[in-house]
Coordinates of C-alpha atoms and ligand atoms in Angstrom, one line a residue:
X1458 CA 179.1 -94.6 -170.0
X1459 CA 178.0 -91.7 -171.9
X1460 CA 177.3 -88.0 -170.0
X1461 CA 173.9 -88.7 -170.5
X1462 CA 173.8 -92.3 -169.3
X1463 CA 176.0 -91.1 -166.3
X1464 CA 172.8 -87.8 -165.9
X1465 CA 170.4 -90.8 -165.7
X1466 CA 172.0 -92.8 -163.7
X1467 CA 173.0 -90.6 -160.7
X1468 CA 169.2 -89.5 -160.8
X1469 CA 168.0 -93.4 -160.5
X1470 CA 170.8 -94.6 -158.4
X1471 CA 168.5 -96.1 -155.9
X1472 CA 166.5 -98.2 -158.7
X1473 CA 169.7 -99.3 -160.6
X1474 CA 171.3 -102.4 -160.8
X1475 CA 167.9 -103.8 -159.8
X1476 CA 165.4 -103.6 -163.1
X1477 CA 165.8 -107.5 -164.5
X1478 CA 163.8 -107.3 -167.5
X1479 CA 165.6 -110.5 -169.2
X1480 CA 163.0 -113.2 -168.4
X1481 CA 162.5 -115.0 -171.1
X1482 CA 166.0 -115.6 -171.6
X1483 CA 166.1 -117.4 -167.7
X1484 CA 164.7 -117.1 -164.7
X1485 CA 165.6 -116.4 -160.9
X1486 CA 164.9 -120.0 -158.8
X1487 CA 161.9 -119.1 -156.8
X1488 CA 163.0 -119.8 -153.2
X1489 CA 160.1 -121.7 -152.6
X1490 CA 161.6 -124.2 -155.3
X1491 CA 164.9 -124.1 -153.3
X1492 CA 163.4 -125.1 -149.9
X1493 CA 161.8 -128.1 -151.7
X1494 CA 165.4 -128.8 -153.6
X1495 CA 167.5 -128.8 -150.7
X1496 CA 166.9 -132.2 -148.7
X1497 CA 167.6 -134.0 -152.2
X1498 CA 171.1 -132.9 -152.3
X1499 CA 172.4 -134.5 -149.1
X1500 CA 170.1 -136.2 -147.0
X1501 CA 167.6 -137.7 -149.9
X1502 CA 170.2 -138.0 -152.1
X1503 CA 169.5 -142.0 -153.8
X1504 CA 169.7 -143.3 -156.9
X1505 CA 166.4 -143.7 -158.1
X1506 CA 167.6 -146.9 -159.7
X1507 CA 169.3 -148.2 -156.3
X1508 CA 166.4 -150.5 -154.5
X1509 CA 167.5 -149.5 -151.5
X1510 CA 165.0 -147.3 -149.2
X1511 CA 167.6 -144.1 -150.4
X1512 CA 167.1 -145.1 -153.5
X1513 CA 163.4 -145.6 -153.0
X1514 CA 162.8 -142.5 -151.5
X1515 CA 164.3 -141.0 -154.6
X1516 CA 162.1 -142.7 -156.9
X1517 CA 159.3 -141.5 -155.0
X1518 CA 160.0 -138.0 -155.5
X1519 CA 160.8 -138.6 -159.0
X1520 CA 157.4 -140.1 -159.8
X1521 CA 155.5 -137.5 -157.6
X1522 CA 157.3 -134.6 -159.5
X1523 CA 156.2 -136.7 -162.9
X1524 CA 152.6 -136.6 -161.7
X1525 CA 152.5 -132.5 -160.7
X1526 CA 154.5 -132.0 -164.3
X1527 CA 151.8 -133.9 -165.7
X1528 CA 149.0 -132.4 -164.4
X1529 CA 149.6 -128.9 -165.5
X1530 CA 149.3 -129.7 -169.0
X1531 CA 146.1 -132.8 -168.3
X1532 CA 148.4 -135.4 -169.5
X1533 CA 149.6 -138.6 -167.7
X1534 CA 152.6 -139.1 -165.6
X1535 CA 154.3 -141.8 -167.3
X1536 CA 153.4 -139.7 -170.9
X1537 CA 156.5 -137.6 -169.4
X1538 CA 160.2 -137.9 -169.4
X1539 CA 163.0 -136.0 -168.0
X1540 CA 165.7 -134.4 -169.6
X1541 CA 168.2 -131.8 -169.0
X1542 CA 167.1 -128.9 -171.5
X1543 CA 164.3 -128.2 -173.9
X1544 CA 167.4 -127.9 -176.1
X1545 CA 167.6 -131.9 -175.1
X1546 CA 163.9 -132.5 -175.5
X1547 CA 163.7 -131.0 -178.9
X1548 CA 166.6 -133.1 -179.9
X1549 CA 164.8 -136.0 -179.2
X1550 CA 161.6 -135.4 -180.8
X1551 CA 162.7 -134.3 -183.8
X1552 CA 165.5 -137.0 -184.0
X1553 CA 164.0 -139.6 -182.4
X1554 CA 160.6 -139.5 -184.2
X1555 CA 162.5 -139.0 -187.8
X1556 CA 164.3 -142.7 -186.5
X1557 CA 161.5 -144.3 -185.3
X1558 CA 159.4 -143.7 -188.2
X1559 CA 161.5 -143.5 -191.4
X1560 CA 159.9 -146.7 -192.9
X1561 CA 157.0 -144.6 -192.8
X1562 CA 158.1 -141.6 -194.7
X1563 CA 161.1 -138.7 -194.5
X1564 CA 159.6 -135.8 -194.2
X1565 CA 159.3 -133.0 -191.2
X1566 CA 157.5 -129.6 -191.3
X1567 CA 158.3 -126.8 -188.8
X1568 CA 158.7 -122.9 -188.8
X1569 CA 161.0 -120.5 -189.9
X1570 CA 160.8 -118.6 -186.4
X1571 CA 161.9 -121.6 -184.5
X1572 CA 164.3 -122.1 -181.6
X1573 CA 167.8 -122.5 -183.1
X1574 CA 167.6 -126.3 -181.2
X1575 CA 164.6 -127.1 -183.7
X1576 CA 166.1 -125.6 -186.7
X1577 CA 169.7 -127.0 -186.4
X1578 CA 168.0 -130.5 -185.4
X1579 CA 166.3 -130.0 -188.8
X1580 CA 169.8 -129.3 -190.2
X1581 CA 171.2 -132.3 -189.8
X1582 CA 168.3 -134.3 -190.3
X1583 CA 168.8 -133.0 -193.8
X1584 CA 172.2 -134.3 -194.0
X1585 CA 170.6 -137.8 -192.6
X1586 CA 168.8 -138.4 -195.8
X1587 CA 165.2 -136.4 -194.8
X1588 CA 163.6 -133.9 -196.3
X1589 CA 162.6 -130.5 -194.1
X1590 CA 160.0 -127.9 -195.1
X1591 CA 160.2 -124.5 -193.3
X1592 CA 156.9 -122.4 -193.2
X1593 CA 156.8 -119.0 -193.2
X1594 CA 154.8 -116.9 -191.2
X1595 CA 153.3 -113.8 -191.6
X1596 CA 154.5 -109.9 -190.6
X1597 CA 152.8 -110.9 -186.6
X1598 CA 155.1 -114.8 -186.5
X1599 CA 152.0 -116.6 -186.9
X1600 CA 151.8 -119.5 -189.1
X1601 CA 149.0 -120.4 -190.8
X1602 CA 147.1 -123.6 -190.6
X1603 CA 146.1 -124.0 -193.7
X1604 CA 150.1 -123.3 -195.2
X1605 CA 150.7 -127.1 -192.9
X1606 CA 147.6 -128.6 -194.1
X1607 CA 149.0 -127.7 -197.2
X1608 CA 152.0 -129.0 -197.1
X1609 CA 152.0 -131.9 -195.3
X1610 CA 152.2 -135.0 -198.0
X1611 CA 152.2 -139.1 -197.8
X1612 CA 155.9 -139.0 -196.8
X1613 CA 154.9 -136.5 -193.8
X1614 CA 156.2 -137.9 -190.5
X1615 CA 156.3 -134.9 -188.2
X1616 CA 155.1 -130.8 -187.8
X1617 CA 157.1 -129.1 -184.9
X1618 CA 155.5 -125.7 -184.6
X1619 CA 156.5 -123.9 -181.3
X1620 CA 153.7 -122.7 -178.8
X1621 CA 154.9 -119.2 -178.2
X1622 CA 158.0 -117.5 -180.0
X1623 CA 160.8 -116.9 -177.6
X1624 CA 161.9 -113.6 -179.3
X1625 CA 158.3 -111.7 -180.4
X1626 CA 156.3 -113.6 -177.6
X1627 CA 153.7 -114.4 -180.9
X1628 CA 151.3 -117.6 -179.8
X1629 CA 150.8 -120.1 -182.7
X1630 CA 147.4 -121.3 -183.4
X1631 CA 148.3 -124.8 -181.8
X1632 CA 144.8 -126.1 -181.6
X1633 CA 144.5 -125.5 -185.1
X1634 CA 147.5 -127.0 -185.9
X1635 CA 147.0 -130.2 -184.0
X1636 CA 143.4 -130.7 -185.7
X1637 CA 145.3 -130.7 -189.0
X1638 CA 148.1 -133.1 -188.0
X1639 CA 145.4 -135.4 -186.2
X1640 CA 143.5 -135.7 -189.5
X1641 CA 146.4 -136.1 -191.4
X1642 CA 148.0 -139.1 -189.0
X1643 CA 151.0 -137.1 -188.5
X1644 CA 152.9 -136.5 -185.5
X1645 CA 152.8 -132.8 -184.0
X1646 CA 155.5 -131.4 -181.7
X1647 CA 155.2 -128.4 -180.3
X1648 CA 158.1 -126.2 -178.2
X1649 CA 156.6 -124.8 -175.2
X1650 CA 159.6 -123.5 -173.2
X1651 CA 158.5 -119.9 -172.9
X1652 CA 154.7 -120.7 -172.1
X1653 CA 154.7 -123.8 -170.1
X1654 CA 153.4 -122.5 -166.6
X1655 CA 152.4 -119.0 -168.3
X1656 CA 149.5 -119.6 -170.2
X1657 CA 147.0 -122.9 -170.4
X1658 CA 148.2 -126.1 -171.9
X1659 CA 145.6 -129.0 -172.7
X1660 CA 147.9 -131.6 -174.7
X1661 CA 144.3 -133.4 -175.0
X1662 CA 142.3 -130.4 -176.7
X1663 CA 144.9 -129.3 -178.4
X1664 CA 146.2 -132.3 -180.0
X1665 CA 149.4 -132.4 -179.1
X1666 CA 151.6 -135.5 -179.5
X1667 CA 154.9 -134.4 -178.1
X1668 CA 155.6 -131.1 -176.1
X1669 CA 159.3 -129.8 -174.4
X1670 CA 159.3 -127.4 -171.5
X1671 CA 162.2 -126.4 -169.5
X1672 CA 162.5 -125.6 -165.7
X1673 CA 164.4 -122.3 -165.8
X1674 CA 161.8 -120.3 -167.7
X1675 CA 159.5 -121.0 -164.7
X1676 CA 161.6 -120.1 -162.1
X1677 CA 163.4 -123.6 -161.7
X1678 CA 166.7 -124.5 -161.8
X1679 CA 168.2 -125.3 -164.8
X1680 CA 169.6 -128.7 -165.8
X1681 CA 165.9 -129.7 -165.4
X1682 CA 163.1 -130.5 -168.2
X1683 CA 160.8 -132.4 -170.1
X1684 CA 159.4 -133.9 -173.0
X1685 CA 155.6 -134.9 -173.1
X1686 CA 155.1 -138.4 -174.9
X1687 CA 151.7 -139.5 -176.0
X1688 CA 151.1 -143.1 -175.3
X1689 CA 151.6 -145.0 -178.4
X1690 CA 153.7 -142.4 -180.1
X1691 CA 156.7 -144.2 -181.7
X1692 CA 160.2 -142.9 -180.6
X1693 CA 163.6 -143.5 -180.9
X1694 CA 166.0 -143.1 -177.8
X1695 CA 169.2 -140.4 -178.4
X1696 CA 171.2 -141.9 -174.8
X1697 CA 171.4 -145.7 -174.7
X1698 CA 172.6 -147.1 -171.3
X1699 CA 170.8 -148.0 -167.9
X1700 CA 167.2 -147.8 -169.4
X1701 CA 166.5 -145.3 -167.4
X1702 CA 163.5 -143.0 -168.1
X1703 CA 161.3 -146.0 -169.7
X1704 CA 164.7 -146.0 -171.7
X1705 CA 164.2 -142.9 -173.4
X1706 CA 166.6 -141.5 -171.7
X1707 CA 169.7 -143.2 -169.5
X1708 CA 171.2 -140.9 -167.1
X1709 CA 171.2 -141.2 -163.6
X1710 CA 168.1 -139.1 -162.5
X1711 CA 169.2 -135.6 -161.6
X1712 CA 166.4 -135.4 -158.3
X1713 CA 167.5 -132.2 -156.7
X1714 CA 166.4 -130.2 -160.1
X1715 CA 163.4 -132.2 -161.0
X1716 CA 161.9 -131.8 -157.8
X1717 CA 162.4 -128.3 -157.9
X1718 CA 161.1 -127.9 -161.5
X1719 CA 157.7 -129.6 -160.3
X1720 CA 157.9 -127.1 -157.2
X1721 CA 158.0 -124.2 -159.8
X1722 CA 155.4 -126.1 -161.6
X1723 CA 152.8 -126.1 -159.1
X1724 CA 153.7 -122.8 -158.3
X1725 CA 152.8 -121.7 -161.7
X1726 CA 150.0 -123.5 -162.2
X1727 CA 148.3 -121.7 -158.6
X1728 CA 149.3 -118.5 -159.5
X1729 CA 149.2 -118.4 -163.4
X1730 CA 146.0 -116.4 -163.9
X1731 CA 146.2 -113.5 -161.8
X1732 CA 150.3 -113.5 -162.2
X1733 CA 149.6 -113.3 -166.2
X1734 CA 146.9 -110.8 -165.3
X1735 CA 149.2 -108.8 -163.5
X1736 CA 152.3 -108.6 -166.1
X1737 CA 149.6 -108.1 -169.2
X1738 CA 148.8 -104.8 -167.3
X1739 CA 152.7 -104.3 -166.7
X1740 CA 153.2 -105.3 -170.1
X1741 CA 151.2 -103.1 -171.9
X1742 CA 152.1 -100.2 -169.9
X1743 CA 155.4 -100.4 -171.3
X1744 CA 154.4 -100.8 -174.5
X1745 CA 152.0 -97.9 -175.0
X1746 CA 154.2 -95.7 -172.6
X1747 CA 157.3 -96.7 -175.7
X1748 CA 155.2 -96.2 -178.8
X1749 CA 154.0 -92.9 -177.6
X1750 CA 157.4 -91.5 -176.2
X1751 CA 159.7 -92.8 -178.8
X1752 CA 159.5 -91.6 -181.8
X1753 CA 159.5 -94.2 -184.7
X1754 CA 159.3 -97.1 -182.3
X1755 CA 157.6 -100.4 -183.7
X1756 CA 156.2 -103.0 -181.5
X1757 CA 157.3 -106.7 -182.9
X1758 CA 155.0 -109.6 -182.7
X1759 CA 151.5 -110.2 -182.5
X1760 CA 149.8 -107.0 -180.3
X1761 CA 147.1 -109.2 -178.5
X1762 CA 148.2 -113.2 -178.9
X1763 CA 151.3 -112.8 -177.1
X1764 CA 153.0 -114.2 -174.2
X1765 CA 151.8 -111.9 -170.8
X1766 CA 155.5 -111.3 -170.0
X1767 CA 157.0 -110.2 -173.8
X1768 CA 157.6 -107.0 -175.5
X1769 CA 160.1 -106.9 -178.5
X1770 CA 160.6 -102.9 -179.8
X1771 CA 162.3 -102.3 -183.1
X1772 CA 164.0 -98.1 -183.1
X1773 CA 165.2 -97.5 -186.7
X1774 CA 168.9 -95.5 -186.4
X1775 CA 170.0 -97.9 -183.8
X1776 CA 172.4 -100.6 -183.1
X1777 CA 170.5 -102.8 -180.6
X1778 CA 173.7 -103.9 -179.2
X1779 CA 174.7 -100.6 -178.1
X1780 CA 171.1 -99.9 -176.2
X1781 CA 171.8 -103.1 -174.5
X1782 CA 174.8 -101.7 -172.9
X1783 CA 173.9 -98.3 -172.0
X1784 CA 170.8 -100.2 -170.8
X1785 CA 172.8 -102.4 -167.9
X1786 CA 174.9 -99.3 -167.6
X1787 CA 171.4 -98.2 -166.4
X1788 CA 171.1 -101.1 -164.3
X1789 CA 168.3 -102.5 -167.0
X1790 CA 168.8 -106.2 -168.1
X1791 CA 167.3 -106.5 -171.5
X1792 CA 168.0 -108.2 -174.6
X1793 CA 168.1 -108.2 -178.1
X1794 CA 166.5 -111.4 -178.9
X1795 CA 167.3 -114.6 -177.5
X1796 CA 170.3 -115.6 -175.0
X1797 CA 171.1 -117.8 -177.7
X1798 CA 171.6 -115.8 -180.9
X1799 CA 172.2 -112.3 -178.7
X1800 CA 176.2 -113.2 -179.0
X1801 CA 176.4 -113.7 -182.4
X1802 CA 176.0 -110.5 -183.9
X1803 CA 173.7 -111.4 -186.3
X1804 CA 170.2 -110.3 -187.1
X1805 CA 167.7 -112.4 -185.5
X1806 CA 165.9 -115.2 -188.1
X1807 CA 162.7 -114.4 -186.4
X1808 CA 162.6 -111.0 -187.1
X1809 CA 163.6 -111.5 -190.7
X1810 CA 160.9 -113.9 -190.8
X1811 CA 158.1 -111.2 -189.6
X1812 CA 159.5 -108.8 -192.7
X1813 CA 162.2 -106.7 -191.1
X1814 CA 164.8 -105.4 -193.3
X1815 CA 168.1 -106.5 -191.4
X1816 CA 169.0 -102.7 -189.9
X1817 CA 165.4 -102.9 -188.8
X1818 CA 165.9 -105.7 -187.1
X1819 CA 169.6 -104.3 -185.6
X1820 CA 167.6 -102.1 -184.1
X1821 CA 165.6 -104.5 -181.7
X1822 CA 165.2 -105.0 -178.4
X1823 CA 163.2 -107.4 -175.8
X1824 CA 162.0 -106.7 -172.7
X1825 CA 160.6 -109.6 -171.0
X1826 CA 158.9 -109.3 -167.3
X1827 CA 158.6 -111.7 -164.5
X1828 CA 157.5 -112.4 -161.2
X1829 CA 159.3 -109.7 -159.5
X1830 CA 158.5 -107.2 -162.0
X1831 CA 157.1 -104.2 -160.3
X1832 CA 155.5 -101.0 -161.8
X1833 CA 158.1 -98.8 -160.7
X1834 CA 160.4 -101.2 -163.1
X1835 CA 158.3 -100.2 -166.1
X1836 CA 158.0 -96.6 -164.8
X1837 CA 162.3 -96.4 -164.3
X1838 CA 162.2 -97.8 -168.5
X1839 CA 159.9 -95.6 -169.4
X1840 CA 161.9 -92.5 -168.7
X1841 CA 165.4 -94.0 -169.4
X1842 CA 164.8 -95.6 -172.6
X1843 CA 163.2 -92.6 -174.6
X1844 CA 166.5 -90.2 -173.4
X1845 CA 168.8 -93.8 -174.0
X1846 CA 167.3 -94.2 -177.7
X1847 CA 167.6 -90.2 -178.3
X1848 CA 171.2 -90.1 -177.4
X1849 CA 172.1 -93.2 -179.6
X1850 CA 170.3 -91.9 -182.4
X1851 CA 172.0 -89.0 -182.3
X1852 CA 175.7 -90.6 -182.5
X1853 CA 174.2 -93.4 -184.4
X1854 CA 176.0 -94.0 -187.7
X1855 CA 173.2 -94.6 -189.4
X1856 CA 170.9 -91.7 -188.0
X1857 CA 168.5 -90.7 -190.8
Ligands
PLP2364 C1 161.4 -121.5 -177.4 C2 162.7 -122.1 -176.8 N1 163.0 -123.3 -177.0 C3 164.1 -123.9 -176.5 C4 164.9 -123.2 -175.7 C5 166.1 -123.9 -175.1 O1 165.9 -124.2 -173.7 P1 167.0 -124.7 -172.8 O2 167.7 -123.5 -172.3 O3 166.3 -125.4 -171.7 O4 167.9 -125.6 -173.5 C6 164.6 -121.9 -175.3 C7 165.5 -121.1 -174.5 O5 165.7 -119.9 -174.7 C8 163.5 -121.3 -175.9 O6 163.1 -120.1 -175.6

C-alpha cells in the first residue's frame, strides 16, 4: 500500500472492505434465493428421473422453475433446458447447431467483442471443417445490421451476436439482427448472460432462436443456467447418456441450483424496472463524477445503450492492473474487464475491437453495480479513484 493509499484508507476505514463494484463478473446469492434452495438439498433432495414421490417432487420443482425461467423472456417452458454455465450453453449452440445442420451449409457469423466461450467455440469449429466470419463493430461495440445481412451467404447456418457486452456493457441491436436472420432462414443465437433479468427480453419480438443466460449474474448460485430452444430448431446434443433434459443434456438434474436460479429469476423480473432505474442513476453519477474529476478519463462503450449496472473507464499513463490493487487495498472490488481474461495479462479483445490502442486499453477499468449498491459506494469512488489514478500516474512508467 502506498502512503497515499494508506492517507485514504485510514480516512474511509468505516466504508472499506465493503464497496463490491465487480458485478458483472458474479453476483452475491440473494438470500431470498437461498431460503427457496435449501429444502432441495436434504429433505427434497430426488432424482427427477427416480418415479418415486422424492423423485416426483423433484420433477415438480424442476418443471415449475422451467415455467418462471420461461416466462421472463415470453417463451415456453419446454423451449428451455438446463445447463451448468452460459459457458455450457454457448457450447452447445454453437456446436450443436454447426452438427445438426452441416448438410445444410458450414458457415457461422458472430462478433469480434464476444465472450471468449463464443469465440473459442468458433475456434475449434474452424478446425472441424467450418468456416467462421467475425464482424467488427464500431468505436461504441455495436454491430451493424446491415454488416450480417451482408455477410450472411447460402452456406450461412448460424449468427451468434451477444445481447449486451460483458466488458463495455454496449447493447446490440438484437431486434434488428433477428429480422435479418428470420428473412435470411438462418439461425440466431444470442448471449444474454449479463442482461437476462436486467433489461426486457421478448425471444418472440426479437427473433431469437436460441438464447444462454446464467444464474450467478442475477444473484443465483452458480452451477445453474440455461439455453432457450425454439421449437423446431434443429440441434445436436454435446452430453449423451440418461436423455435427460429432452436429451439435450444428460446429467442428473442439479435441483438445489435451478430452483434457486428461477427464485432469482422472479425476483428480477418484479423488481427489474425500478432496480435498473435506480443503478442508471447510480451509474451515471459515477460516470460524470469520473469524467469531470479525472483528468483524461474516457468512458468505454456505448454512453446511452448500455447495461444499467456498467461503466468501463479508460486513464491513459496507467497500468489497469495496478489501480485494481490499490483499489481492493481501498476496499473497492473492481475489474479490468472480464473475470475471465482479467488473469491473463493481456489487453482485452473488446476494447481492441472499439479502437483502443493496446496501452489505452492497459489502462482500463470496470466498475459494475448491483443490487446492494448504495450512493455512498459511488460517493467513497468518487473521491478515492481521482487521488488513486493521480498517484499511479505519477509513478507510472509510462506517464506522459
Ligand atoms: C457475456 C458472457 N457470456 C458468457 C459468460 C460465461 O458465463 P458462466 O460463468 O456462466 O460460464 C459470461 C461470464 O462472465 C459472460 O459475461
Amino acid at each position: 500500500m502506498t502512503k497515499e493509499s494508506r492517507k485514504i484508507y485510514r480516512a474511509h476505514k468505516d466504508l472499506c472492505a465493503s464497496v463490491y463494484l465487480d458485478y458483472a463478473a458474479t453476483t452475491p446469492v440473494d438470500p431470498r434465493v437461498v431460503k427457496a434452495m435449501l429444502p432441495y438439498f436434504s429433505e427434497k433432495f430426488g432424482n427427477t428421473m427416480s418415479l418415486h414421490s422424492f423423485g416426483q417432487e423433484a420433477k415438480q420443482a424442476l418443471e415449475e422453475s422451467r415455467e418462471i425461467v420461461a416466462n421472463l423472456i415470453k417463451a415456453k417452458p419446454e423451449e428451455i433446458i438446463f445447463t451448468s454455465s452460459a459457458t455450457e450453453s454457448n457450447n452447445l449452440a454453437l456446436k450443436g447447431i454447426a452438427f445438426a445442420n452441416k448438410d445444410k451449409g458450414r458457415h457461422l457469423i458472430i462478433s469480434s467483442i464476444e465472450h471468449p466461450c463464443i469465440i473459442e467455440s468458433a475456434e475449434w469449429l474452424k478446425t472441424q471443417g467450418f468456416e467462421v466470419t467475425k464482424l467488427k463493430v464500431d468505436k461504441y461495440g455495436l454491430v451493424n445490421p446491415e454488416d450480417v445481412k451482408n455477410a450472411i451467404k447460402k452456406e450461412t447456418i448460424l449468427v451468434s451476436v451477444m445481447h449486451a457486452n460483458n466488458e463495455i456493457g454496449t447493447i446490440e441491436p438484437i431486434e434488428e439482427i433477428g429480422k435479418i436472420c428470420k428473412e435470411k432462414r438462418v439461425y440466431f443465437h444470442t448471449d444474454a448472460a449479463q442482461s437476462f433479468g436486467k433489461i426486457p427480453i421478448d425471444v418472440n419480438k426479437m427473433n431469437i432462436d436460441l438464447l444462454s443466460a446464467s444464474s450467478h449474474k442475477l444473484y443465483g448460485p452458480k452451477g445453474a443456467a440455461c439455453l432457450f430452444i425454439k421449437e423446431g430448431v434443429k440441434i445436436t446434443p454435446l452430453l449423451h447418456g440418461g436423455g435427460h433434459e429432452t436429451g439435450l443434456r444428460s446429467s442428473t438434474v442439479n435441483v438445489p441450483a435451478i430452483v434457486g436460479f428461477a427464485e432469482a429469476t422472479r425476483i428480477c423480473e418484479r423488481e427489474m424496472k425500478k432496480e435498473a432505474q435506480r443503478e442508471i442513476k447510480l451509474r451515471d453519477k459515477l460516470i460524470n463524477g469520473v469524467l469531470k474529476k479525472i483528468e483524461g478519463s474516457h468512458l468505454n462503450g456505448e454512453p446511452k445503450k448500455r447495461l444499467p449496472n456498467n461503466i468501463n473507464f479508460s486513464f491513459p499513463g496507467i497500468e489497469g492492473e495496478s489501480l485494481i490493487m490499490q483499489l481492493d487495498f481501498l476496499g473497492i472490488a473492481a475489474s479490468t474487464g472480464s473475470a475471465c481474461s482479467s488473469e491473463k495479462l493481456e489487453p482485452s479483445h473488446v476494447l481492441l475491437a472499439i479502437g483502443l490502442k493496446p496501452e489505452q486499453a492497459h489502462g482500463s477499468l470496470r466498475l459494475s453495480l448491483g443490487r446492494w449498491t448504495k450512493e455512498k459506494d459511488i460517493d467513497y469512488v468518487l473521491e478515492v479513484l481521482p487521488k488513486v489514478v493521480k498517484r499511479l500516474r505519477e509513478i507510472s512508467p509510462f506517464k506522459r
